[in-house]
Short mmCIF file of C-alpha atoms in Angstrom, two decimals:
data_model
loop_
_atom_site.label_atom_id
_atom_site.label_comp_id
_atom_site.label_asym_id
_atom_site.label_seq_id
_atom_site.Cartn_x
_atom_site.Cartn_y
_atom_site.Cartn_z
CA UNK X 1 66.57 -45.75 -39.40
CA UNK X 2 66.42 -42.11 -40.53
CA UNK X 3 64.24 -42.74 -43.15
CA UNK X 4 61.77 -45.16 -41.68
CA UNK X 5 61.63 -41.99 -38.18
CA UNK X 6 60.71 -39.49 -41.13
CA UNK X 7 57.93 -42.12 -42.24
CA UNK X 8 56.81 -42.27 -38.91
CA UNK X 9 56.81 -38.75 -38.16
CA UNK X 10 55.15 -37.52 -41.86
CA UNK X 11 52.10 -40.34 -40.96
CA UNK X 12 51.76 -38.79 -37.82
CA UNK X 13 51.72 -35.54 -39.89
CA UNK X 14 49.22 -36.29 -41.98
CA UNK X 15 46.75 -37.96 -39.86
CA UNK X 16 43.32 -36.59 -39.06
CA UNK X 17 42.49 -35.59 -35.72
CA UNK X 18 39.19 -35.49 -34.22
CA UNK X 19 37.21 -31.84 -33.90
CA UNK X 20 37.32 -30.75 -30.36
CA UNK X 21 33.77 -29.63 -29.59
CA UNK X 22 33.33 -25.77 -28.38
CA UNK X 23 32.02 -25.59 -24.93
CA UNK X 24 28.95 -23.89 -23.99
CA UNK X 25 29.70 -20.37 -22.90
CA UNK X 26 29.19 -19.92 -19.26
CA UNK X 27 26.10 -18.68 -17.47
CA UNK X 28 26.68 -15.27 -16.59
CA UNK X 29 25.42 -15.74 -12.74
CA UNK X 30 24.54 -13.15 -10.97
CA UNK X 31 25.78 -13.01 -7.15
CA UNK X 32 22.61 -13.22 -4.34
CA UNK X 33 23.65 -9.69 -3.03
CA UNK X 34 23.63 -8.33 -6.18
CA UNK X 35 20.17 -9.41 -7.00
CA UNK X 36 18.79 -8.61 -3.60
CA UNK X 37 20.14 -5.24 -4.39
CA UNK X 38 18.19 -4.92 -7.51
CA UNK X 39 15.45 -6.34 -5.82
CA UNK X 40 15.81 -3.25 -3.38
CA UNK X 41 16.31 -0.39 -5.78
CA UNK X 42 13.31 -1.79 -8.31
CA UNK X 43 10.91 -1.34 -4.80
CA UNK X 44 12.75 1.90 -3.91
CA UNK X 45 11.74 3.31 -7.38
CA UNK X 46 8.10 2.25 -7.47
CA UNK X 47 7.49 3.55 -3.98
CA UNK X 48 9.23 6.97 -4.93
CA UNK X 49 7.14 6.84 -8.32
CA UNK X 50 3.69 6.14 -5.53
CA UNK X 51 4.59 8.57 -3.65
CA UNK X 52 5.11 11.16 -5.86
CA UNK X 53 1.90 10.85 -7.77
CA UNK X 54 0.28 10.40 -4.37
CA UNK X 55 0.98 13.79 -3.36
CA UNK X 56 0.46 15.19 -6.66
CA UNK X 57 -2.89 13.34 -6.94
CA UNK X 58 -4.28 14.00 -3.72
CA UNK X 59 -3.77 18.10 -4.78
CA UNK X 60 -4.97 18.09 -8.51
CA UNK X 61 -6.94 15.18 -8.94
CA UNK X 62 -6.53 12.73 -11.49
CA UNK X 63 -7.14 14.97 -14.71
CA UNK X 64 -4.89 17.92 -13.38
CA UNK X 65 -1.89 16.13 -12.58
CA UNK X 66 0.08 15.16 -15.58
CA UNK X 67 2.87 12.06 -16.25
CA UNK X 68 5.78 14.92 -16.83
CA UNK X 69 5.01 16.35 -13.16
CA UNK X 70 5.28 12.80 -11.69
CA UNK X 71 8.46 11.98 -13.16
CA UNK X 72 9.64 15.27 -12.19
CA UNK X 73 8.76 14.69 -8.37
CA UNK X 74 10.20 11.15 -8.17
CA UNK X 75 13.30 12.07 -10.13
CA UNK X 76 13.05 9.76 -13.09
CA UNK X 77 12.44 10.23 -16.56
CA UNK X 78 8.85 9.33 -18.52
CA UNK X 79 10.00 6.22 -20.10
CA UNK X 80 11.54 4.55 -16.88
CA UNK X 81 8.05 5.49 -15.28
CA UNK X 82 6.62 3.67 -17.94
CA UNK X 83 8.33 0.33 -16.93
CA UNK X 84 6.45 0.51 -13.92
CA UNK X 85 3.18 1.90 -15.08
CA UNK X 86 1.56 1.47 -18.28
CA UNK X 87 -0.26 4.87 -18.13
CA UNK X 88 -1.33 7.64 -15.42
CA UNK X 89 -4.87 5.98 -15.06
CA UNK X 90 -2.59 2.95 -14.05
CA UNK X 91 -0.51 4.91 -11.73
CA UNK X 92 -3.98 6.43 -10.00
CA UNK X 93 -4.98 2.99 -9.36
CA UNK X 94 -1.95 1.89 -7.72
CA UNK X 95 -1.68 4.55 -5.62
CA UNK X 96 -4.95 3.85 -4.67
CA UNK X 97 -4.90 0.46 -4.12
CA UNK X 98 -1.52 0.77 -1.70
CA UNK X 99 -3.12 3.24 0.16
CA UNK X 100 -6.53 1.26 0.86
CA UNK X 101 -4.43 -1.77 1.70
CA UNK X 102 -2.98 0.22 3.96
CA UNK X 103 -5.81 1.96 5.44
CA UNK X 104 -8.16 -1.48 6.03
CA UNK X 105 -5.13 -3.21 8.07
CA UNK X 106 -6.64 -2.08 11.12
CA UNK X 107 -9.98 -3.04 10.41
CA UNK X 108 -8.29 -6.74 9.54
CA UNK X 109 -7.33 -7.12 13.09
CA UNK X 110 -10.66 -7.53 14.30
CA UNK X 111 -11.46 -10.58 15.53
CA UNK X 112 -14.33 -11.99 17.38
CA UNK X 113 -11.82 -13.56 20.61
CA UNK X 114 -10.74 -10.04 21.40
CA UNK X 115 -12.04 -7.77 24.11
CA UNK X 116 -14.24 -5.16 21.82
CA UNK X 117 -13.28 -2.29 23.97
CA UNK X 118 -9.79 -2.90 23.18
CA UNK X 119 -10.43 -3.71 19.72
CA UNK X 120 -12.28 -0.32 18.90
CA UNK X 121 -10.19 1.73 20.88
CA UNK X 122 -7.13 0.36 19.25
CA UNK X 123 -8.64 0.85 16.03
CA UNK X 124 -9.71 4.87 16.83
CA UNK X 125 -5.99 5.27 18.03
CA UNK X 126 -4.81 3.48 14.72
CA UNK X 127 -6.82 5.04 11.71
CA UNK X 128 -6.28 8.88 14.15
CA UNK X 129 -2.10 7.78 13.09
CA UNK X 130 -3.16 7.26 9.80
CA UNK X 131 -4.85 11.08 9.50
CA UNK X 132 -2.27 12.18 11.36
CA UNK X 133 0.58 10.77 8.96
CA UNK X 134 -0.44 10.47 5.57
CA UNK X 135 -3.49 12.95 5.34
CA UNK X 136 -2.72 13.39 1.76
CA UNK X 137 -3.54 9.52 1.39
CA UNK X 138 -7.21 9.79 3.54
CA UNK X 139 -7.49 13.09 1.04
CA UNK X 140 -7.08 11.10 -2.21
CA UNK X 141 -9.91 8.42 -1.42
CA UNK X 142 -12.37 11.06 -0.39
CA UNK X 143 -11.69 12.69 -3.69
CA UNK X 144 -12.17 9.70 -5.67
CA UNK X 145 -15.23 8.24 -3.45
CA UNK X 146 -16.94 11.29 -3.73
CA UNK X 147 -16.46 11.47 -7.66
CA UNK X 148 -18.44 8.13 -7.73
CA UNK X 149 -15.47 5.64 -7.31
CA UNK X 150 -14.82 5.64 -11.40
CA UNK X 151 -11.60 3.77 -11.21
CA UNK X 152 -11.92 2.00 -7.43
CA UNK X 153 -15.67 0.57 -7.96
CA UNK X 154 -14.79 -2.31 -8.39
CA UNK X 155 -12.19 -2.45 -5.42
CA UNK X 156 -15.27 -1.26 -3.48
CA UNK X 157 -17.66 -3.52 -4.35
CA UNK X 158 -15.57 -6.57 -4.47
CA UNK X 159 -12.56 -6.78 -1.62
CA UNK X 160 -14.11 -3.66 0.65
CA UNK X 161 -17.24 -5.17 1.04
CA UNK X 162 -16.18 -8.89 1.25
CA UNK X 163 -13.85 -7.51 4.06
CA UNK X 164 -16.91 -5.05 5.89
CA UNK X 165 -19.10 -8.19 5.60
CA UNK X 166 -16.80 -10.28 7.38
CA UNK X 167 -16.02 -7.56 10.00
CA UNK X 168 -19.50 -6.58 10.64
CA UNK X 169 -20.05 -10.40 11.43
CA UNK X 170 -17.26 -10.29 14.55
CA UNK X 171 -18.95 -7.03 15.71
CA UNK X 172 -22.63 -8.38 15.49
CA UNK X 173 -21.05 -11.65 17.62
CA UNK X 174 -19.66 -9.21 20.47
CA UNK X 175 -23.17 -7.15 20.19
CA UNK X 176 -25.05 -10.88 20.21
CA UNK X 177 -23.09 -11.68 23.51
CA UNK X 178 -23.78 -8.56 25.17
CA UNK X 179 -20.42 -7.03 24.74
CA UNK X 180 -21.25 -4.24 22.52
CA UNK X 181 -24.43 -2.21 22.54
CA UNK X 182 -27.14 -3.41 19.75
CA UNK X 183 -25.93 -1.02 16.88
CA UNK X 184 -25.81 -2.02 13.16
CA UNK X 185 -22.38 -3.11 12.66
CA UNK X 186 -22.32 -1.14 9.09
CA UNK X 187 -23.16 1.93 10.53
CA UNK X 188 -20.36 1.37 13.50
CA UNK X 189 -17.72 1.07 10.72
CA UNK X 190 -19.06 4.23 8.86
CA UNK X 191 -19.30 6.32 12.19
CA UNK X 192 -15.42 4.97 12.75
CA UNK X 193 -13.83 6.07 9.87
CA UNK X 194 -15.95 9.52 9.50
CA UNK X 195 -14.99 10.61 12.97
CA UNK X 196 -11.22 9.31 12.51
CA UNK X 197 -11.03 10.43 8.63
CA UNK X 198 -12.34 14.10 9.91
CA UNK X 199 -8.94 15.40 10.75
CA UNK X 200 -7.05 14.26 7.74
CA UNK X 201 -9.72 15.51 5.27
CA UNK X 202 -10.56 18.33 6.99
CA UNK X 203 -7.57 19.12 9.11
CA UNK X 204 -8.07 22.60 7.36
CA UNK X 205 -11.00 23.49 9.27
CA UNK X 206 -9.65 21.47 12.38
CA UNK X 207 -6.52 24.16 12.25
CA UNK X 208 -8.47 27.14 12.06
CA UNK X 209 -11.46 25.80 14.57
CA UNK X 210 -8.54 25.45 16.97
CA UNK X 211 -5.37 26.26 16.13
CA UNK X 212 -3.92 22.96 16.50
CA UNK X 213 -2.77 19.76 14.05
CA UNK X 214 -2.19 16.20 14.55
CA UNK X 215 1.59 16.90 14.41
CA UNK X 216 1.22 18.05 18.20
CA UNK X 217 1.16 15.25 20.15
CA UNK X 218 -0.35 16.71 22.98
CA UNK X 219 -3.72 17.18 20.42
CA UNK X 220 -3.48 14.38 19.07
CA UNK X 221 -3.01 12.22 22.21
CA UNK X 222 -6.31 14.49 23.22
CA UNK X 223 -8.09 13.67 20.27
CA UNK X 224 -8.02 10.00 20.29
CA UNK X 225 -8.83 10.48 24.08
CA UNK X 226 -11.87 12.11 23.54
CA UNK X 227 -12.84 10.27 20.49
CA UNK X 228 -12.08 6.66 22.17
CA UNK X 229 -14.57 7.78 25.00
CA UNK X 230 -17.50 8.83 22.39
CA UNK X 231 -17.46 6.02 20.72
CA UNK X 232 -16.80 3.46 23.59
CA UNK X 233 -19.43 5.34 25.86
CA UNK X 234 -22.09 4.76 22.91
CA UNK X 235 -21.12 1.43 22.35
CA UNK X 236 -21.16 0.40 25.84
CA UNK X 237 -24.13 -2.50 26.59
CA UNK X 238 -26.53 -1.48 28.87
CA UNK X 239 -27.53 -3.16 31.78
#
């Protein structure tokens, strides 16, 4: 009985087992707070990279800001900049384009249903916030508008004038019904965002004509006032 249990037992011995198969190393996966979080600190970064280069843009142009005084003003190095933008021209554009979005929401609104008196003088008080709050931004597409548009023309002549065309067409359906005086709608747009754009890219002159900013809310509650009842009054049908 001894002999034939150490039989047993050596067969058992020396029988082959079957390879156990590795299993697949787990996903590594990545909690939903932890990639809204990255989410968050990837926007944080490329808004403090825009705004940096906006404000260093909007003072030295395109050609006399460099990449090493952008990183410096949004507190990250060159090659993390570089993630985010291949090279300054790159940058300039972005800038640009965020700001423009920006700037033509107002304009967006427009819409033939609305009352046009409201609509313009929501869009005086709206573009006169804009001046007032990011002048640097107004600043910037004067610059490059006035150098011929060399890295915007095609923004221009593309999605800005798609979007002025379409505009122009609700405004010349409020002057058709007798709502609005009979003025080119074009040249209502232009008149708009020179008299509103004024005190952003001019706000020197503004100062020293008379000694007061935007940033005082009596002024600039006065300004949109007065500007509102230029327009409007011009605008207004008559009978």
């Amino acid at each position: 009985m001894l002999q034939t249990r150490r039989f047993t037992d050596r067969s058992a011995l020396s029988m082959p087992t079957t390879p156990t198969k590795p299993r697949p190393a787990r996903k590594a996966v990545v909690p939903a707070a932890e990639g809204t979080r990255r989410h968050r600190q990837i926007a944080d970064k490329r808004a403090a990279i825009l705004g940096a280069a906006l404000g260093l843009f909007s003072r030295f142009g395109l050609h006399g800001t460099t990449i090493d005084q952008v990183a410096a003003a949004a507190d990250v190095s060159k090659t993390n900049l570089f993630y985010y933008f291949a090279n300054k021209e790159a940058l300039y554009v972005a800038v640009l384009r965020d700001l423009l979005d920006v700037w033509l929401e107002p304009l967006r609104a427009f819409a033939a249903d609305q009352d046009p008196h409201e609509a313009l003088a929501g869009y005086i008080r709206s573009k006169l916030a804009f001046s007032r709050d990011r002048p640097e931004a107004s600043r910037l597409f004067c610059l490059e508008v006035i150098q011929g548009a060399p890295l915007l023309r095609d923004e221009l002549a593309n999605a800005l004038r798609a979007l002025v065309d379409e505009k122009a067409g609700v405004i010349r359906t409020w002057v058709d019904g007798g709502r609005l005086a009979p003025v080119d709608p074009h040249h209502l747009v232009f008149a708009l965002w020179a008299v509103t754009q004024h005190y952003a890219d001019f706000a020197t002159q503004v100062e020293l004509l008379t000694g007061r900013t935007l940033a005082d809310p009596d002024f600039f509650e006065e300004t949109v006032a007065n500007v509102q009842r230029i327009v409007l009054q011009g605008a207004e049908p008559r009978a």
